[in-house]
Amino acid sequence: MLLVIMFIVEFVKGAILVSILPIYMKSALGISTFIIGWTMAFQYIGDNVFRSPVGWLIDKIGYRPVMLTGVLLTFVSVLIMVTFSHSAWLIVACTLLGIGTSPLWPCVITGATESVGENGSGTMMSVIYTAWLSGVGLGPVVINFFVGETYTLAFRLLLLLTVLCVIVTCFLPAGDKRGAASVKTMWAEWKGKRSKSRQAGSVWSRQLDKIRRYLDEARSSLHVSWAFYPALFAQTFALGLLTPVLTLYARTVLHLSPTQYSMFLVAGGAITVLFLVPVGKLVDRWGTKWFINAGLLLSAFSLLTFPFITQVSVILVLVTLMGIGYALLIPSWNAMIASVIPSEKRGAIWGFFLTIEGCGNVFGPIISGKLWDAIGHRAPFIASGVVLIVLFVLQLFIAVRRQIVVK
């Protein structure tokens, strides 16, 4: 069920962030690309700020209450987009969208990792990313068929999907009774300490201190090299650079029709999904190193070449190569990350790692919008390719004190 929720949420999120908001804000509202980048960044800020606390909450109270809260906030964010059209409300809605989707990855990855352990991590990551890419890929494609002179029908479809997601979330298995008991314990503790908060500091600061100590303990159990954390950031920063400009480039520079653009999205996404599970199985058998290296170099080459090509057929080949590159990279990269995480603190450490990765999604769109406005339409793609080359160099220095091979 978590994978179904992931598919629906990422479908909605991909449709909004890739197909609807960039063109809607640029053409209908006349907003600069830099401001569009900031709007995207607010979504990632909302997502990123809450990922580590969410990981802690998952360890304490379980998946269902955390996931349900997030899905309800996602519903509210889409409802705001349907109801209001002012740019300020769109920024608020994007922020809520980020907060609402922040439990998604910690919940799904923690649950999946618990179910398979260290065996089969590559395959497990491939299945997760297949659900993610299916949602992210189909969302922007399908929503184009519902966009006419206005975006009303498209927003209503997305609202309906979020309602469906809320219903599915209500049927998540309760698991053990840890969740309800922990919520009651935390609530009782909050009420008991409320009257003493003025003398000894607020209960919120105490809870934050608990989270901080827990995360410090979790981080101290990791044994990774200095290059590991910059590499986590760089991987998503490269993608973040493309988020606000991909649709703009296709529609305003290449002058692709919505149908042609959908064809390119389907080509890249389908190739990636097609290769994910086979690559994941090979990662489980042979390890991560060569798949990471090949994926980074192939993706970097495609991105550095892409903005200098205008022939549609050649662009389609580059998109296909990029899809293969990310199919090689995604399961191997995440299997490597999973291999360094101690089992007793999966939720917190996945939340911590996803927070670092999320910083790349925050800063990428901001810098991308500025590069587009200040330098030109080629700059974000070149920057993204250069970041992947830097990531290739960084990962050569990544070493852990345990063997990074998914057995």
mmCIF file of C-alpha atoms in Angstrom:
data_model
loop_
_atom_site.group_PDB
_atom_site.id
_atom_site.type_symbol
_atom_site.label_atom_id
_atom_site.label_comp_id
_atom_site.label_asym_id
_atom_site.label_seq_id
_atom_site.Cartn_x
_atom_site.Cartn_y
_atom_site.Cartn_z
ATOM 1 C CA MET A 1 0.000 0.000 0.000
ATOM 2 C CA LEU A 2 2.901 2.354 0.670
ATOM 3 C CA LEU A 3 3.951 1.938 -2.975
ATOM 4 C CA VAL A 4 0.410 2.769 -4.138
ATOM 5 C CA ILE A 5 0.490 5.902 -1.977
ATOM 6 C CA MET A 6 3.919 6.776 -3.371
ATOM 7 C CA PHE A 7 2.653 6.405 -6.947
ATOM 8 C CA ILE A 8 -0.392 8.658 -6.374
ATOM 9 C CA VAL A 9 1.498 11.336 -4.433
ATOM 10 C CA GLU A 10 4.350 11.461 -6.954
ATOM 11 C CA PHE A 11 1.831 11.529 -9.826
ATOM 12 C CA VAL A 12 0.202 14.615 -8.298
ATOM 13 C CA LYS A 13 3.524 16.195 -7.385
ATOM 14 C CA GLY A 14 5.070 15.559 -10.809
ATOM 15 C CA ALA A 15 2.029 16.942 -12.622
ATOM 16 C CA ILE A 16 2.098 20.127 -10.539
ATOM 17 C CA LEU A 17 5.836 20.807 -10.472
ATOM 18 C CA VAL A 18 6.790 19.693 -13.991
ATOM 19 C CA SER A 19 3.809 20.402 -16.258
ATOM 20 C CA ILE A 20 1.470 22.892 -14.584
ATOM 21 C CA LEU A 21 3.253 25.443 -12.401
ATOM 22 C CA PRO A 22 6.233 26.468 -14.614
ATOM 23 C CA ILE A 23 4.089 27.302 -17.669
ATOM 24 C CA TYR A 24 1.123 28.592 -15.641
ATOM 25 C CA MET A 25 3.285 30.985 -13.602
ATOM 26 C CA LYS A 26 5.352 32.102 -16.596
ATOM 27 C CA SER A 27 2.659 32.601 -19.253
ATOM 28 C CA ALA A 28 -0.508 33.204 -17.232
ATOM 29 C CA LEU A 29 0.954 35.155 -14.307
ATOM 30 C CA GLY A 30 4.036 36.643 -16.014
ATOM 31 C CA ILE A 31 6.410 35.649 -13.210
ATOM 32 C CA SER A 32 10.182 35.513 -13.782
ATOM 33 C CA THR A 33 12.016 32.194 -13.944
ATOM 34 C CA PHE A 34 13.941 33.151 -10.799
ATOM 35 C CA ILE A 35 10.695 33.503 -8.810
ATOM 36 C CA ILE A 36 9.411 30.241 -10.297
ATOM 37 C CA GLY A 37 12.603 28.622 -9.033
ATOM 38 C CA TRP A 38 11.963 30.041 -5.561
ATOM 39 C CA THR A 39 8.397 28.703 -5.638
ATOM 40 C CA MET A 40 9.732 25.237 -6.432
ATOM 41 C CA ALA A 41 12.336 25.678 -3.717
ATOM 42 C CA PHE A 42 9.655 26.390 -1.091
ATOM 43 C CA GLN A 43 8.158 22.998 -1.879
ATOM 44 C CA TYR A 44 11.515 21.342 -1.335
ATOM 45 C CA ILE A 45 12.165 23.427 1.794
ATOM 46 C CA GLY A 46 8.906 22.208 3.301
ATOM 47 C CA ASP A 47 9.835 18.654 2.358
ATOM 48 C CA ASN A 48 13.415 18.914 3.552
ATOM 49 C CA VAL A 49 12.937 20.627 6.918
ATOM 50 C CA PHE A 50 10.589 17.921 8.161
ATOM 51 C CA ARG A 51 12.352 14.798 6.879
ATOM 52 C CA SER A 52 14.650 14.231 9.870
ATOM 53 C CA PRO A 53 11.895 14.837 12.486
ATOM 54 C CA VAL A 54 9.618 12.591 10.438
ATOM 55 C CA GLY A 55 12.216 9.812 10.516
ATOM 56 C CA TRP A 56 12.356 10.157 14.313
ATOM 57 C CA LEU A 57 8.550 10.052 14.526
ATOM 58 C CA ILE A 58 8.415 6.907 12.392
ATOM 59 C CA ASP A 59 10.786 5.170 14.804
ATOM 60 C CA LYS A 60 8.609 6.317 17.720
ATOM 61 C CA ILE A 61 4.992 5.973 16.566
ATOM 62 C CA GLY A 62 5.040 3.982 13.311
ATOM 63 C CA TYR A 63 4.020 4.677 9.708
ATOM 64 C CA ARG A 64 0.267 5.144 9.611
ATOM 65 C CA PRO A 65 -0.275 8.287 11.741
ATOM 66 C CA VAL A 66 2.742 9.995 10.154
ATOM 67 C CA MET A 67 1.732 9.070 6.609
ATOM 68 C CA LEU A 68 -1.914 10.031 7.131
ATOM 69 C CA THR A 69 -0.949 13.476 8.427
ATOM 70 C CA GLY A 70 1.265 14.036 5.401
ATOM 71 C CA VAL A 71 -1.360 12.947 2.883
ATOM 72 C CA LEU A 72 -3.962 15.227 4.493
ATOM 73 C CA LEU A 73 -1.583 18.195 4.158
ATOM 74 C CA THR A 74 -1.026 17.265 0.503
ATOM 75 C CA PHE A 75 -4.792 17.350 -0.002
ATOM 76 C CA VAL A 76 -4.971 20.822 1.591
ATOM 77 C CA SER A 77 -2.176 22.109 -0.673
ATOM 78 C CA VAL A 78 -3.953 20.960 -3.847
ATOM 79 C CA LEU A 79 -7.222 22.413 -2.528
ATOM 80 C CA ILE A 80 -5.517 25.810 -2.157
ATOM 81 C CA MET A 81 -4.261 25.606 -5.756
ATOM 82 C CA VAL A 82 -7.776 24.812 -6.961
ATOM 83 C CA THR A 83 -9.330 27.656 -4.957
ATOM 84 C CA PHE A 84 -6.815 30.509 -5.293
ATOM 85 C CA SER A 85 -4.762 31.833 -8.209
ATOM 86 C CA HIS A 86 -2.598 34.546 -6.608
ATOM 87 C CA SER A 87 1.127 33.802 -6.668
ATOM 88 C CA ALA A 88 1.410 34.170 -2.881
ATOM 89 C CA TRP A 89 -1.155 31.412 -2.396
ATOM 90 C CA LEU A 90 0.741 29.221 -4.868
ATOM 91 C CA ILE A 91 3.870 29.639 -2.753
ATOM 92 C CA VAL A 92 1.906 28.691 0.386
ATOM 93 C CA ALA A 93 0.441 25.690 -1.430
ATOM 94 C CA CYS A 94 3.876 24.546 -2.621
ATOM 95 C CA THR A 95 5.239 24.813 0.913
ATOM 96 C CA LEU A 96 2.358 22.712 2.251
ATOM 97 C CA LEU A 97 2.898 20.244 -0.594
ATOM 98 C CA GLY A 98 6.494 19.829 0.535
ATOM 99 C CA ILE A 99 5.533 19.375 4.189
ATOM 100 C CA GLY A 100 2.811 16.924 3.237
ATOM 101 C CA THR A 101 5.089 14.777 1.091
ATOM 102 C CA SER A 102 8.003 14.789 3.568
ATOM 103 C CA PRO A 103 6.878 11.538 5.300
ATOM 104 C CA LEU A 104 6.664 9.663 1.982
ATOM 105 C CA TRP A 105 10.272 8.620 1.407
ATOM 106 C CA PRO A 106 11.212 7.920 5.054
ATOM 107 C CA CYS A 107 8.051 5.804 5.451
ATOM 108 C CA VAL A 108 8.457 3.844 2.218
ATOM 109 C CA ILE A 109 12.207 3.258 2.430
ATOM 110 C CA THR A 110 12.156 2.409 6.143
ATOM 111 C CA GLY A 111 9.267 -0.008 5.687
ATOM 112 C CA ALA A 112 10.833 -1.653 2.649
ATOM 113 C CA THR A 113 14.258 -1.929 4.295
ATOM 114 C CA GLU A 114 12.722 -3.542 7.360
ATOM 115 C CA SER A 115 10.894 -6.078 5.196
ATOM 116 C CA VAL A 116 13.936 -7.261 3.189
ATOM 117 C CA GLY A 117 16.860 -6.416 5.471
ATOM 118 C CA GLU A 118 20.243 -6.058 3.785
ATOM 119 C CA ASN A 119 19.562 -8.904 1.355
ATOM 120 C CA GLY A 120 18.099 -7.708 -1.903
ATOM 121 C CA SER A 121 18.514 -3.985 -1.236
ATOM 122 C CA GLY A 122 19.271 -3.283 -4.888
ATOM 123 C CA THR A 123 16.114 -5.025 -6.074
ATOM 124 C CA MET A 124 14.069 -3.379 -3.320
ATOM 125 C CA MET A 125 15.331 0.075 -4.284
ATOM 126 C CA SER A 126 14.515 -0.674 -7.922
ATOM 127 C CA VAL A 127 10.911 -1.529 -7.035
ATOM 128 C CA ILE A 128 10.557 1.639 -4.945
ATOM 129 C CA TYR A 129 11.997 3.823 -7.684
ATOM 130 C CA THR A 130 9.835 2.106 -10.288
ATOM 131 C CA ALA A 131 6.763 3.227 -8.325
ATOM 132 C CA TRP A 132 8.293 6.694 -7.918
ATOM 133 C CA LEU A 133 9.274 7.098 -11.575
ATOM 134 C CA SER A 134 5.938 5.746 -12.762
ATOM 135 C CA GLY A 135 4.177 8.456 -10.775
ATOM 136 C CA VAL A 136 6.636 11.228 -11.611
ATOM 137 C CA GLY A 137 6.675 10.235 -15.291
ATOM 138 C CA LEU A 138 2.973 9.642 -15.842
ATOM 139 C CA GLY A 139 1.853 12.708 -13.877
ATOM 140 C CA PRO A 140 3.308 15.328 -16.255
ATOM 141 C CA VAL A 141 2.269 13.285 -19.316
ATOM 142 C CA VAL A 142 -1.326 12.462 -18.368
ATOM 143 C CA ILE A 143 -2.110 15.905 -16.964
ATOM 144 C CA ASN A 144 -1.330 17.492 -20.352
ATOM 145 C CA PHE A 145 -4.494 15.880 -21.730
ATOM 146 C CA PHE A 146 -6.553 17.746 -19.106
ATOM 147 C CA VAL A 147 -4.980 21.168 -19.673
ATOM 148 C CA GLY A 148 -6.976 23.365 -22.037
ATOM 149 C CA GLU A 149 -7.546 27.106 -22.013
ATOM 150 C CA THR A 150 -7.731 26.890 -18.223
ATOM 151 C CA TYR A 151 -6.211 24.571 -15.633
ATOM 152 C CA THR A 152 -9.459 23.955 -13.733
ATOM 153 C CA LEU A 153 -10.060 20.408 -14.981
ATOM 154 C CA ALA A 154 -6.441 19.421 -14.338
ATOM 155 C CA PHE A 155 -6.531 20.726 -10.763
ATOM 156 C CA ARG A 156 -9.831 18.940 -10.106
ATOM 157 C CA LEU A 157 -8.333 15.647 -11.278
ATOM 158 C CA LEU A 158 -5.381 16.136 -8.938
ATOM 159 C CA LEU A 159 -7.741 16.963 -6.077
ATOM 160 C CA LEU A 160 -9.671 13.758 -6.735
ATOM 161 C CA LEU A 161 -6.448 11.740 -6.687
ATOM 162 C CA THR A 162 -5.412 13.215 -3.329
ATOM 163 C CA VAL A 163 -8.804 12.238 -1.881
ATOM 164 C CA LEU A 164 -8.193 8.698 -3.156
ATOM 165 C CA CYS A 165 -4.747 8.766 -1.547
ATOM 166 C CA VAL A 166 -6.241 9.764 1.825
ATOM 167 C CA ILE A 167 -8.651 6.818 1.605
ATOM 168 C CA VAL A 168 -5.855 4.355 0.758
ATOM 169 C CA THR A 169 -3.720 5.681 3.623
ATOM 170 C CA CYS A 170 -6.521 4.975 6.102
ATOM 171 C CA PHE A 171 -6.181 1.289 5.206
ATOM 172 C CA LEU A 172 -2.458 1.061 5.954
ATOM 173 C CA PRO A 173 -1.766 -1.812 8.370
ATOM 174 C CA ALA A 174 -1.523 -0.644 11.965
ATOM 175 C CA GLY A 175 1.405 -2.966 12.657
ATOM 176 C CA ASP A 176 2.238 -3.322 16.335
ATOM 177 C CA LYS A 177 0.696 -1.149 19.037
ATOM 178 C CA ARG A 178 3.818 0.942 19.325
ATOM 179 C CA GLY A 179 2.233 3.815 17.426
ATOM 180 C CA ALA A 180 -0.878 4.386 19.529
ATOM 181 C CA ALA A 181 0.973 3.781 22.784
ATOM 182 C CA SER A 182 3.790 6.161 21.854
ATOM 183 C CA VAL A 183 1.382 8.889 20.758
ATOM 184 C CA LYS A 184 -0.461 8.611 24.073
ATOM 185 C CA THR A 185 2.824 8.653 25.985
ATOM 186 C CA MET A 186 4.083 11.725 24.127
ATOM 187 C CA TRP A 187 0.740 13.486 24.631
ATOM 188 C CA ALA A 188 0.695 12.667 28.361
ATOM 189 C CA GLU A 189 4.266 13.880 28.702
ATOM 190 C CA TRP A 190 3.404 17.106 26.920
ATOM 191 C CA LYS A 191 0.414 17.755 29.204
ATOM 192 C CA GLY A 192 2.402 16.863 32.317
ATOM 193 C CA LYS A 193 5.243 19.198 31.502
ATOM 194 C CA ARG A 194 3.125 22.002 30.133
ATOM 195 C CA SER A 195 2.673 23.712 33.506
ATOM 196 C CA LYS A 196 6.419 23.580 34.214
ATOM 197 C CA SER A 197 7.540 24.912 30.868
ATOM 198 C CA ARG A 198 8.166 28.467 32.072
ATOM 199 C CA GLN A 199 10.579 27.380 34.789
ATOM 200 C CA ALA A 200 12.461 24.691 32.937
ATOM 201 C CA GLY A 201 12.049 25.620 29.255
ATOM 202 C CA SER A 202 9.223 24.743 26.907
ATOM 203 C CA VAL A 203 8.208 21.171 26.201
ATOM 204 C CA TRP A 204 8.820 21.834 22.515
ATOM 205 C CA SER A 205 12.466 22.675 23.169
ATOM 206 C CA ARG A 206 12.756 19.466 25.182
ATOM 207 C CA GLN A 207 11.273 17.418 22.387
ATOM 208 C CA LEU A 208 13.624 19.083 19.903
ATOM 209 C CA ASP A 209 16.515 18.324 22.241
ATOM 210 C CA LYS A 210 15.413 14.673 22.345
ATOM 211 C CA ILE A 211 15.327 14.550 18.556
ATOM 212 C CA ARG A 212 18.741 16.212 18.371
ATOM 213 C CA ARG A 213 20.297 13.728 20.811
ATOM 214 C CA TYR A 214 18.711 10.817 18.955
ATOM 215 C CA LEU A 215 20.052 12.012 15.609
ATOM 216 C CA ASP A 216 23.506 12.659 17.093
ATOM 217 C CA GLU A 217 23.540 9.099 18.404
ATOM 218 C CA ALA A 218 22.399 7.808 15.023
ATOM 219 C CA ARG A 219 25.060 9.780 13.152
ATOM 220 C CA SER A 220 27.771 8.554 15.533
ATOM 221 C CA SER A 221 26.944 4.974 14.523
ATOM 222 C CA LEU A 222 27.838 5.733 10.879
ATOM 223 C CA HIS A 223 31.330 5.121 9.528
ATOM 224 C CA VAL A 224 31.632 6.949 6.216
ATOM 225 C CA SER A 225 34.265 9.101 4.572
ATOM 226 C CA TRP A 226 34.247 12.893 4.321
ATOM 227 C CA ALA A 227 33.037 12.725 0.706
ATOM 228 C CA PHE A 228 29.829 10.867 1.541
ATOM 229 C CA TYR A 229 27.760 13.863 2.666
ATOM 230 C CA PRO A 230 28.714 16.242 -0.196
ATOM 231 C CA ALA A 231 27.910 13.391 -2.583
ATOM 232 C CA LEU A 232 24.419 13.029 -1.082
ATOM 233 C CA PHE A 233 23.855 16.733 -1.737
ATOM 234 C CA ALA A 234 25.336 16.751 -5.248
ATOM 235 C CA GLN A 235 23.175 13.890 -6.512
ATOM 236 C CA THR A 236 19.893 15.730 -5.939
ATOM 237 C CA PHE A 237 21.357 19.169 -6.658
ATOM 238 C CA ALA A 238 22.020 18.030 -10.239
ATOM 239 C CA LEU A 239 18.359 17.055 -10.601
ATOM 240 C CA GLY A 240 17.163 20.193 -8.827
ATOM 241 C CA LEU A 241 18.914 22.327 -11.434
ATOM 242 C CA LEU A 242 16.627 20.820 -14.082
ATOM 243 C CA THR A 243 13.296 21.003 -12.231
ATOM 244 C CA PRO A 244 12.093 24.552 -13.050
ATOM 245 C CA VAL A 245 13.578 24.797 -16.558
ATOM 246 C CA LEU A 246 12.922 21.458 -18.250
ATOM 247 C CA THR A 247 9.378 22.273 -19.358
ATOM 248 C CA LEU A 248 10.315 25.884 -20.184
ATOM 249 C CA TYR A 249 13.190 24.687 -22.370
ATOM 250 C CA ALA A 250 11.034 22.176 -24.219
ATOM 251 C CA ARG A 251 8.165 24.582 -24.853
ATOM 252 C CA THR A 252 9.942 27.941 -25.359
ATOM 253 C CA VAL A 253 13.357 26.998 -26.810
ATOM 254 C CA LEU A 254 12.716 23.741 -28.669
ATOM 255 C CA HIS A 255 9.085 24.768 -29.372
ATOM 256 C CA LEU A 256 7.814 21.257 -28.756
ATOM 257 C CA SER A 257 4.072 20.724 -28.700
ATOM 258 C CA PRO A 258 2.511 19.219 -25.546
ATOM 259 C CA THR A 259 2.256 15.894 -27.399
ATOM 260 C CA GLN A 260 5.919 15.947 -28.443
ATOM 261 C CA TYR A 261 6.997 16.924 -24.941
ATOM 262 C CA SER A 262 4.939 14.077 -23.502
ATOM 263 C CA MET A 263 6.654 11.713 -25.955
ATOM 264 C CA PHE A 264 10.068 12.748 -24.647
ATOM 265 C CA LEU A 265 8.963 12.336 -21.026
ATOM 266 C CA VAL A 266 7.581 8.892 -21.793
ATOM 267 C CA ALA A 267 10.758 7.882 -23.662
ATOM 268 C CA GLY A 268 13.099 8.868 -20.843
ATOM 269 C CA GLY A 269 10.865 7.575 -18.068
ATOM 270 C CA ALA A 270 9.975 4.297 -19.777
ATOM 271 C CA ILE A 271 13.620 3.469 -20.494
ATOM 272 C CA THR A 272 14.519 4.152 -16.865
ATOM 273 C CA VAL A 273 11.654 2.055 -15.496
ATOM 274 C CA LEU A 274 12.430 -0.763 -17.950
ATOM 275 C CA PHE A 275 16.025 -1.066 -16.750
ATOM 276 C CA LEU A 276 15.525 -0.424 -13.014
ATOM 277 C CA VAL A 277 14.615 -3.909 -11.798
ATOM 278 C CA PRO A 278 17.192 -5.799 -13.961
ATOM 279 C CA VAL A 279 19.900 -3.363 -12.836
ATOM 280 C CA GLY A 280 18.789 -3.782 -9.219
ATOM 281 C CA LYS A 281 19.200 -7.562 -9.488
ATOM 282 C CA LEU A 282 22.664 -7.120 -11.010
ATOM 283 C CA VAL A 283 23.595 -4.720 -8.203
ATOM 284 C CA ASP A 284 22.587 -7.376 -5.659
ATOM 285 C CA ARG A 285 24.899 -9.828 -7.430
ATOM 286 C CA TRP A 286 27.909 -7.720 -8.415
ATOM 287 C CA GLY A 287 27.884 -4.687 -6.112
ATOM 288 C CA THR A 288 27.426 -0.978 -6.709
ATOM 289 C CA LYS A 289 30.727 0.494 -7.932
ATOM 290 C CA TRP A 290 30.640 -0.016 -11.692
ATOM 291 C CA PHE A 291 26.950 0.793 -12.022
ATOM 292 C CA ILE A 292 27.411 4.106 -10.185
ATOM 293 C CA ASN A 293 30.410 5.036 -12.339
ATOM 294 C CA ALA A 294 28.689 4.168 -15.623
ATOM 295 C CA GLY A 295 25.440 5.889 -14.628
ATOM 296 C CA LEU A 296 27.149 9.131 -13.632
ATOM 297 C CA LEU A 297 29.303 9.367 -16.754
ATOM 298 C CA LEU A 298 26.464 8.517 -19.145
ATOM 299 C CA SER A 299 24.102 11.027 -17.513
ATOM 300 C CA ALA A 300 26.762 13.754 -17.423
ATOM 301 C CA PHE A 301 27.564 13.265 -21.122
ATOM 302 C CA SER A 302 23.875 13.488 -22.053
ATOM 303 C CA LEU A 303 23.294 16.678 -20.051
ATOM 304 C CA LEU A 304 26.408 18.444 -21.345
ATOM 305 C CA THR A 305 25.472 17.627 -24.953
ATOM 306 C CA PHE A 306 21.718 18.243 -24.678
ATOM 307 C CA PRO A 307 21.548 22.097 -24.803
ATOM 308 C CA PHE A 308 23.663 22.278 -27.976
ATOM 309 C CA ILE A 309 21.408 19.987 -30.031
ATOM 310 C CA THR A 310 18.225 21.097 -31.796
ATOM 311 C CA GLN A 311 17.431 18.062 -33.976
ATOM 312 C CA VAL A 312 14.490 16.268 -32.414
ATOM 313 C CA SER A 313 15.780 12.789 -33.332
ATOM 314 C CA VAL A 314 19.175 13.410 -31.700
ATOM 315 C CA ILE A 315 17.499 14.879 -28.615
ATOM 316 C CA LEU A 316 15.414 11.715 -28.347
ATOM 317 C CA VAL A 317 18.619 9.638 -28.391
ATOM 318 C CA LEU A 318 20.125 11.812 -25.638
ATOM 319 C CA VAL A 319 16.975 11.500 -23.538
ATOM 320 C CA THR A 320 17.174 7.713 -23.944
ATOM 321 C CA LEU A 321 20.833 7.705 -22.866
ATOM 322 C CA MET A 322 19.951 9.840 -19.865
ATOM 323 C CA GLY A 323 17.202 7.394 -18.934
ATOM 324 C CA ILE A 324 19.649 4.482 -19.103
ATOM 325 C CA GLY A 325 22.177 6.462 -17.062
ATOM 326 C CA TYR A 326 19.723 7.083 -14.254
ATOM 327 C CA ALA A 327 18.520 3.475 -14.389
ATOM 328 C CA LEU A 328 22.119 2.431 -13.693
ATOM 329 C CA LEU A 329 22.582 5.067 -11.010
ATOM 330 C CA ILE A 330 19.389 4.944 -8.940
ATOM 331 C CA PRO A 331 19.397 1.363 -7.565
ATOM 332 C CA SER A 332 23.174 1.201 -7.144
ATOM 333 C CA TRP A 333 23.429 4.588 -5.426
ATOM 334 C CA ASN A 334 20.607 3.901 -2.986
ATOM 335 C CA ALA A 335 21.804 0.355 -2.294
ATOM 336 C CA MET A 336 25.165 1.868 -1.356
ATOM 337 C CA ILE A 337 23.436 4.283 1.028
ATOM 338 C CA ALA A 338 21.290 1.513 2.538
ATOM 339 C CA SER A 339 24.381 -0.576 3.230
ATOM 340 C CA VAL A 340 25.802 1.941 5.728
ATOM 341 C CA ILE A 341 22.647 2.330 7.829
ATOM 342 C CA PRO A 342 22.377 0.405 11.135
ATOM 343 C CA SER A 343 19.087 -1.492 11.321
ATOM 344 C CA GLU A 344 18.047 -0.184 14.740
ATOM 345 C CA LYS A 345 17.801 3.446 13.574
ATOM 346 C CA ARG A 346 16.682 3.139 9.962
ATOM 347 C CA GLY A 347 13.923 5.751 10.183
ATOM 348 C CA ALA A 348 16.058 8.473 11.750
ATOM 349 C CA ILE A 349 19.108 7.936 9.540
ATOM 350 C CA TRP A 350 17.086 7.667 6.337
ATOM 351 C CA GLY A 351 15.401 10.902 7.394
ATOM 352 C CA PHE A 352 18.817 12.477 8.031
ATOM 353 C CA PHE A 353 20.208 11.324 4.670
ATOM 354 C CA LEU A 354 17.075 12.421 2.829
ATOM 355 C CA THR A 355 17.369 15.833 4.500
ATOM 356 C CA ILE A 356 20.864 16.260 3.063
ATOM 357 C CA GLU A 357 19.652 15.107 -0.340
ATOM 358 C CA GLY A 358 16.676 17.429 -0.034
ATOM 359 C CA CYS A 359 19.009 20.421 0.347
ATOM 360 C CA GLY A 360 20.048 19.786 -3.243
ATOM 361 C CA ASN A 361 16.402 19.975 -4.290
ATOM 362 C CA VAL A 362 16.069 23.277 -2.404
ATOM 363 C CA PHE A 363 19.081 25.095 -3.833
ATOM 364 C CA GLY A 364 18.969 23.544 -7.315
ATOM 365 C CA PRO A 365 15.793 25.296 -8.559
ATOM 366 C CA ILE A 366 16.852 28.658 -7.080
ATOM 367 C CA ILE A 367 20.259 28.613 -8.769
ATOM 368 C CA SER A 368 18.789 27.169 -11.960
ATOM 369 C CA GLY A 369 16.293 30.017 -12.317
ATOM 370 C CA LYS A 370 19.044 32.575 -11.756
ATOM 371 C CA LEU A 371 21.325 30.886 -14.305
ATOM 372 C CA TRP A 372 18.518 30.888 -16.891
ATOM 373 C CA ASP A 373 17.722 34.591 -16.384
ATOM 374 C CA ALA A 374 21.321 35.809 -16.049
ATOM 375 C CA ILE A 375 23.307 33.609 -18.462
ATOM 376 C CA GLY A 376 20.925 31.787 -20.773
ATOM 377 C CA HIS A 377 18.907 28.659 -21.345
ATOM 378 C CA ARG A 378 21.946 26.392 -21.733
ATOM 379 C CA ALA A 379 23.461 27.240 -18.352
ATOM 380 C CA PRO A 380 21.292 25.028 -16.063
ATOM 381 C CA PHE A 381 21.946 21.920 -18.181
ATOM 382 C CA ILE A 382 25.697 22.529 -18.329
ATOM 383 C CA ALA A 383 25.772 23.158 -14.574
ATOM 384 C CA SER A 384 23.870 19.922 -13.927
ATOM 385 C CA GLY A 385 26.305 17.917 -16.067
ATOM 386 C CA VAL A 386 29.304 19.466 -14.311
ATOM 387 C CA VAL A 387 27.808 18.593 -10.912
ATOM 388 C CA LEU A 388 27.488 14.945 -11.993
ATOM 389 C CA ILE A 389 31.158 14.931 -13.004
ATOM 390 C CA VAL A 390 32.048 16.361 -9.580
ATOM 391 C CA LEU A 391 29.880 13.645 -8.016
ATOM 392 C CA PHE A 392 31.778 11.017 -10.024
ATOM 393 C CA VAL A 393 35.047 12.317 -8.550
ATOM 394 C CA LEU A 394 33.571 12.490 -5.029
ATOM 395 C CA GLN A 395 32.280 8.939 -5.073
ATOM 396 C CA LEU A 396 35.772 7.678 -5.898
ATOM 397 C CA PHE A 397 36.752 8.864 -2.407
ATOM 398 C CA ILE A 398 33.719 7.393 -0.660
ATOM 399 C CA ALA A 399 34.716 4.539 1.599
ATOM 400 C CA VAL A 400 32.938 2.935 4.489
ATOM 401 C CA ARG A 401 34.430 0.741 7.138
ATOM 402 C CA ARG A 402 32.078 -2.016 6.189
ATOM 403 C CA GLN A 403 31.938 -3.558 2.730
ATOM 404 C CA ILE A 404 29.641 -1.646 0.391
ATOM 405 C CA VAL A 405 28.350 -4.647 -1.473
ATOM 406 C CA VAL A 406 24.737 -5.693 -1.245
ATOM 407 C CA LYS A 407 24.980 -9.394 -0.533
#
